[in-house]
mmCIF file of C-alpha atoms in Angstrom:
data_model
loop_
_atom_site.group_PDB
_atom_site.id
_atom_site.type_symbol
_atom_site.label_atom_id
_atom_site.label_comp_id
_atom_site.label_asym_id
_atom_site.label_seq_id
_atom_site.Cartn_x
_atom_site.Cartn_y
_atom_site.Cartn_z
ATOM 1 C CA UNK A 385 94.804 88.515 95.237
ATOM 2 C CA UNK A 386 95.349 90.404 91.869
ATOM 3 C CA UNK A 387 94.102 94.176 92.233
ATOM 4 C CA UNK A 388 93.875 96.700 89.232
ATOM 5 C CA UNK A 389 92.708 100.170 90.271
ATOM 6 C CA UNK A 390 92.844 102.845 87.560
ATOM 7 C CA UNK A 391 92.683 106.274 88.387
ATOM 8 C CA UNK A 392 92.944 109.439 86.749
ATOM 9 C CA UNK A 393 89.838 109.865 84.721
ATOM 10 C CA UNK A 394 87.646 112.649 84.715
ATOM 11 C CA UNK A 395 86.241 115.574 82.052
ATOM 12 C CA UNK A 396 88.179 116.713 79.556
ATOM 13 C CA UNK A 397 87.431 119.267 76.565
ATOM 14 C CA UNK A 398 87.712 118.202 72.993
ATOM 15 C CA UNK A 399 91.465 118.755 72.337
ATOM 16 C CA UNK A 400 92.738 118.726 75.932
ATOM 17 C CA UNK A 401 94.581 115.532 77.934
ATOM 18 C CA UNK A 402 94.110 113.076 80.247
ATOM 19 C CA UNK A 403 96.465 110.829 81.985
ATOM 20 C CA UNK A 404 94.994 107.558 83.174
ATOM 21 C CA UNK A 405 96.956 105.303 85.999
ATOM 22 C CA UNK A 406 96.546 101.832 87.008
ATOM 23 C CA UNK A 407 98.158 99.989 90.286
ATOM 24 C CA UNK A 408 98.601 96.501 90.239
ATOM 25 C CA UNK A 409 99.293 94.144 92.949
ATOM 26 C CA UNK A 410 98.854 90.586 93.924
ATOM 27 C CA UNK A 411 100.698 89.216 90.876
ATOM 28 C CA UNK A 412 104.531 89.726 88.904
ATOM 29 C CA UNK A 413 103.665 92.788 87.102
ATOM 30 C CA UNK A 414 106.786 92.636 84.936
ATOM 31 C CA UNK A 415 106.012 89.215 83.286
ATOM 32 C CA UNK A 416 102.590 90.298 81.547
ATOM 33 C CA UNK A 417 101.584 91.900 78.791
ATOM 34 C CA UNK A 418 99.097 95.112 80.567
ATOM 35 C CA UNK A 419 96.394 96.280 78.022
ATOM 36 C CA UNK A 420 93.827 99.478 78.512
ATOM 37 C CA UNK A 421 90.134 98.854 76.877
ATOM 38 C CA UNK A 422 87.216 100.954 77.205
ATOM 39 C CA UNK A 423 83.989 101.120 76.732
ATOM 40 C CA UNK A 424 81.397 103.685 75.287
ATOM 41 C CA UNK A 425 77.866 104.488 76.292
ATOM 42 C CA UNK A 426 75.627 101.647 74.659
ATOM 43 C CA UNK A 427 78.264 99.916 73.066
ATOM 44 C CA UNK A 428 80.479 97.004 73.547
ATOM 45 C CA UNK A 429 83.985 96.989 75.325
ATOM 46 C CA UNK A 430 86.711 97.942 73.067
ATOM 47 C CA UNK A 431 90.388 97.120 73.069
ATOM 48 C CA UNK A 432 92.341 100.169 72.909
ATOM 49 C CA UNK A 433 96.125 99.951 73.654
ATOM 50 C CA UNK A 434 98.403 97.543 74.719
ATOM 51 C CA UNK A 435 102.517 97.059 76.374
ATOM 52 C CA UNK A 436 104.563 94.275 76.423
ATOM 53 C CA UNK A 437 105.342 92.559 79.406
ATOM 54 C CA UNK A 438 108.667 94.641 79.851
ATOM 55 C CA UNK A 439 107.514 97.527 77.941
ATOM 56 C CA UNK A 440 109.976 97.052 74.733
ATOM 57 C CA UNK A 441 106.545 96.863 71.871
ATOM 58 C CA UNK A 442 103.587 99.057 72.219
ATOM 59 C CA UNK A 443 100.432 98.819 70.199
ATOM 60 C CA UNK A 444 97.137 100.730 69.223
ATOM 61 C CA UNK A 445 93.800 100.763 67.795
ATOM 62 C CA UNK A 446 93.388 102.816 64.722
ATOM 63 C CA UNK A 447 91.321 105.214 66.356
ATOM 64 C CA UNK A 448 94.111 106.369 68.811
ATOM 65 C CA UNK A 449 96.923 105.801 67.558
ATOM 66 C CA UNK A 450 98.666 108.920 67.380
ATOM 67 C CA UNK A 451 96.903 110.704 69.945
ATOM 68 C CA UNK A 452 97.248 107.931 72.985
ATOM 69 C CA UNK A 453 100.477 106.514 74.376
ATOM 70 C CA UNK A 454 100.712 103.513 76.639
ATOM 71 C CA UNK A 455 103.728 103.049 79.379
ATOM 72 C CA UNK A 456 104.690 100.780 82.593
ATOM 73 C CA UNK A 457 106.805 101.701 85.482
ATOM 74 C CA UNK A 458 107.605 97.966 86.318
ATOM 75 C CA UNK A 459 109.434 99.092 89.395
ATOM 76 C CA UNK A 460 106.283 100.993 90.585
ATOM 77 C CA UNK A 461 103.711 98.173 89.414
ATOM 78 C CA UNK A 462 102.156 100.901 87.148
ATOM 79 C CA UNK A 463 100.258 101.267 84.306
ATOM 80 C CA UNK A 464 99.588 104.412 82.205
ATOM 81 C CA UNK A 465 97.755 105.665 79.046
ATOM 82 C CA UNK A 466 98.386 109.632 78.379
ATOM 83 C CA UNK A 467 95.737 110.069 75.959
ATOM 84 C CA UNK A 468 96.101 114.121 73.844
ATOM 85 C CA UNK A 469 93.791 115.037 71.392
ATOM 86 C CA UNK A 470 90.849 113.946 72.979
ATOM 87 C CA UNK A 471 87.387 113.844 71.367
ATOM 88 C CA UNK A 472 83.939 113.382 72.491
ATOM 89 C CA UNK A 473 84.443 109.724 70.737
ATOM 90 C CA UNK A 474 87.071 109.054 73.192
ATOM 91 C CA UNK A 475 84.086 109.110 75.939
ATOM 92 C CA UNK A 476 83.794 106.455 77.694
ATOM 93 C CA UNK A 477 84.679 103.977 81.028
ATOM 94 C CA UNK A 478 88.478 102.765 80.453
ATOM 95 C CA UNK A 479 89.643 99.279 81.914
ATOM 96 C CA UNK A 480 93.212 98.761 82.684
ATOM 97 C CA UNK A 481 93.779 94.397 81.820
ATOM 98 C CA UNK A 482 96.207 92.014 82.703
ATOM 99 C CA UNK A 483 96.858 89.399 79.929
ATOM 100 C CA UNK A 484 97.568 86.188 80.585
ATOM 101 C CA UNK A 485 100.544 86.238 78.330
ATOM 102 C CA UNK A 486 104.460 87.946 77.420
ATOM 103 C CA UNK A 487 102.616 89.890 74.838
ATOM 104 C CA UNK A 488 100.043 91.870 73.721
ATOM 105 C CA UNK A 489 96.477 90.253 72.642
ATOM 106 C CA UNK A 490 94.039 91.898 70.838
ATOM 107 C CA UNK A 491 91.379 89.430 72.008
ATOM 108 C CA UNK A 492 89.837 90.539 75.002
ATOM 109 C CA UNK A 493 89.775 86.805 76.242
ATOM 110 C CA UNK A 494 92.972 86.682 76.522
ATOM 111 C CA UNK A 495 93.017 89.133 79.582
ATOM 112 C CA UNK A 496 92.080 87.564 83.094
ATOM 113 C CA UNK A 497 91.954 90.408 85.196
ATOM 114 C CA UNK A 498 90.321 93.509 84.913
ATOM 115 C CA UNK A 499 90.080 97.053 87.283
ATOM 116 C CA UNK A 500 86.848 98.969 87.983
ATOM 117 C CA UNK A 501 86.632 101.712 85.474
ATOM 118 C CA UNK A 502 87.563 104.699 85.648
ATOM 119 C CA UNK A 503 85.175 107.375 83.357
ATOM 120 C CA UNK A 504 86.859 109.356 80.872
ATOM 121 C CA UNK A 505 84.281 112.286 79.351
ATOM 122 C CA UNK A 506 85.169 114.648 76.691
ATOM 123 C CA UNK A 507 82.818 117.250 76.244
ATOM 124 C CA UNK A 508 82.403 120.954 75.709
#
């Protein structure tokens, strides 16, 4: 069966890094788009970064784009958003995705799959 388990998170202080990982198994990692959302104390789930299916087109959100960057290791089945610059907005629990598609999605319907969280905190 499809397994996403992200790893990595943890406390962070405004301006310092994080790198987040996330396994897959049980499906061909290679031929999806992978996406990394999150989502903030009280608030809804937010889309936050997303990789073509063999890594060639990256996207982000407004809000991290310049300070996030999103990669695969197809080989390895791997996932990874190396987020710099953090701020206490960047708190929250981040969600690694699998889409259902070749590329990216915005639209968190379009992902089918989804890992357990793993909490990012950014805090002084």
């Amino acid at each position: 069966q499809v397994q996403l388990v992200e790893s990595g998170g943890g406390l962070a202080q405004p301006g310092g890094s994080l790198t987040l990982s996330c396994a897959a198994s049980g499906f061909t990692f290679s031929t999806y788009a992978m996406s990394w959302a999150r989502q903030a104390p009280g608030k809804g789930l937010e889309w936050v970064s997303g990789i073509y299916s063999d890594g060639s087109d990256t996207y982000y959100a407004d809000s991290v784009k310049g300070r996030f960057t999103i990669s695969r290791d197809n080989a390895k089945n791997t996932l990874y958003l190396q987020m710099n610059s953090l701020k206490p907005g960047d708190t929250a629990l981040y969600y690694c995705a699998k889409c259902k598609r070749v590329g990216v999605r915005i639209d968190l319907d379009e992902y089918d799959y989804w890992g357990q969280g793993t909490q990012v905190t950014v805090s002084s």
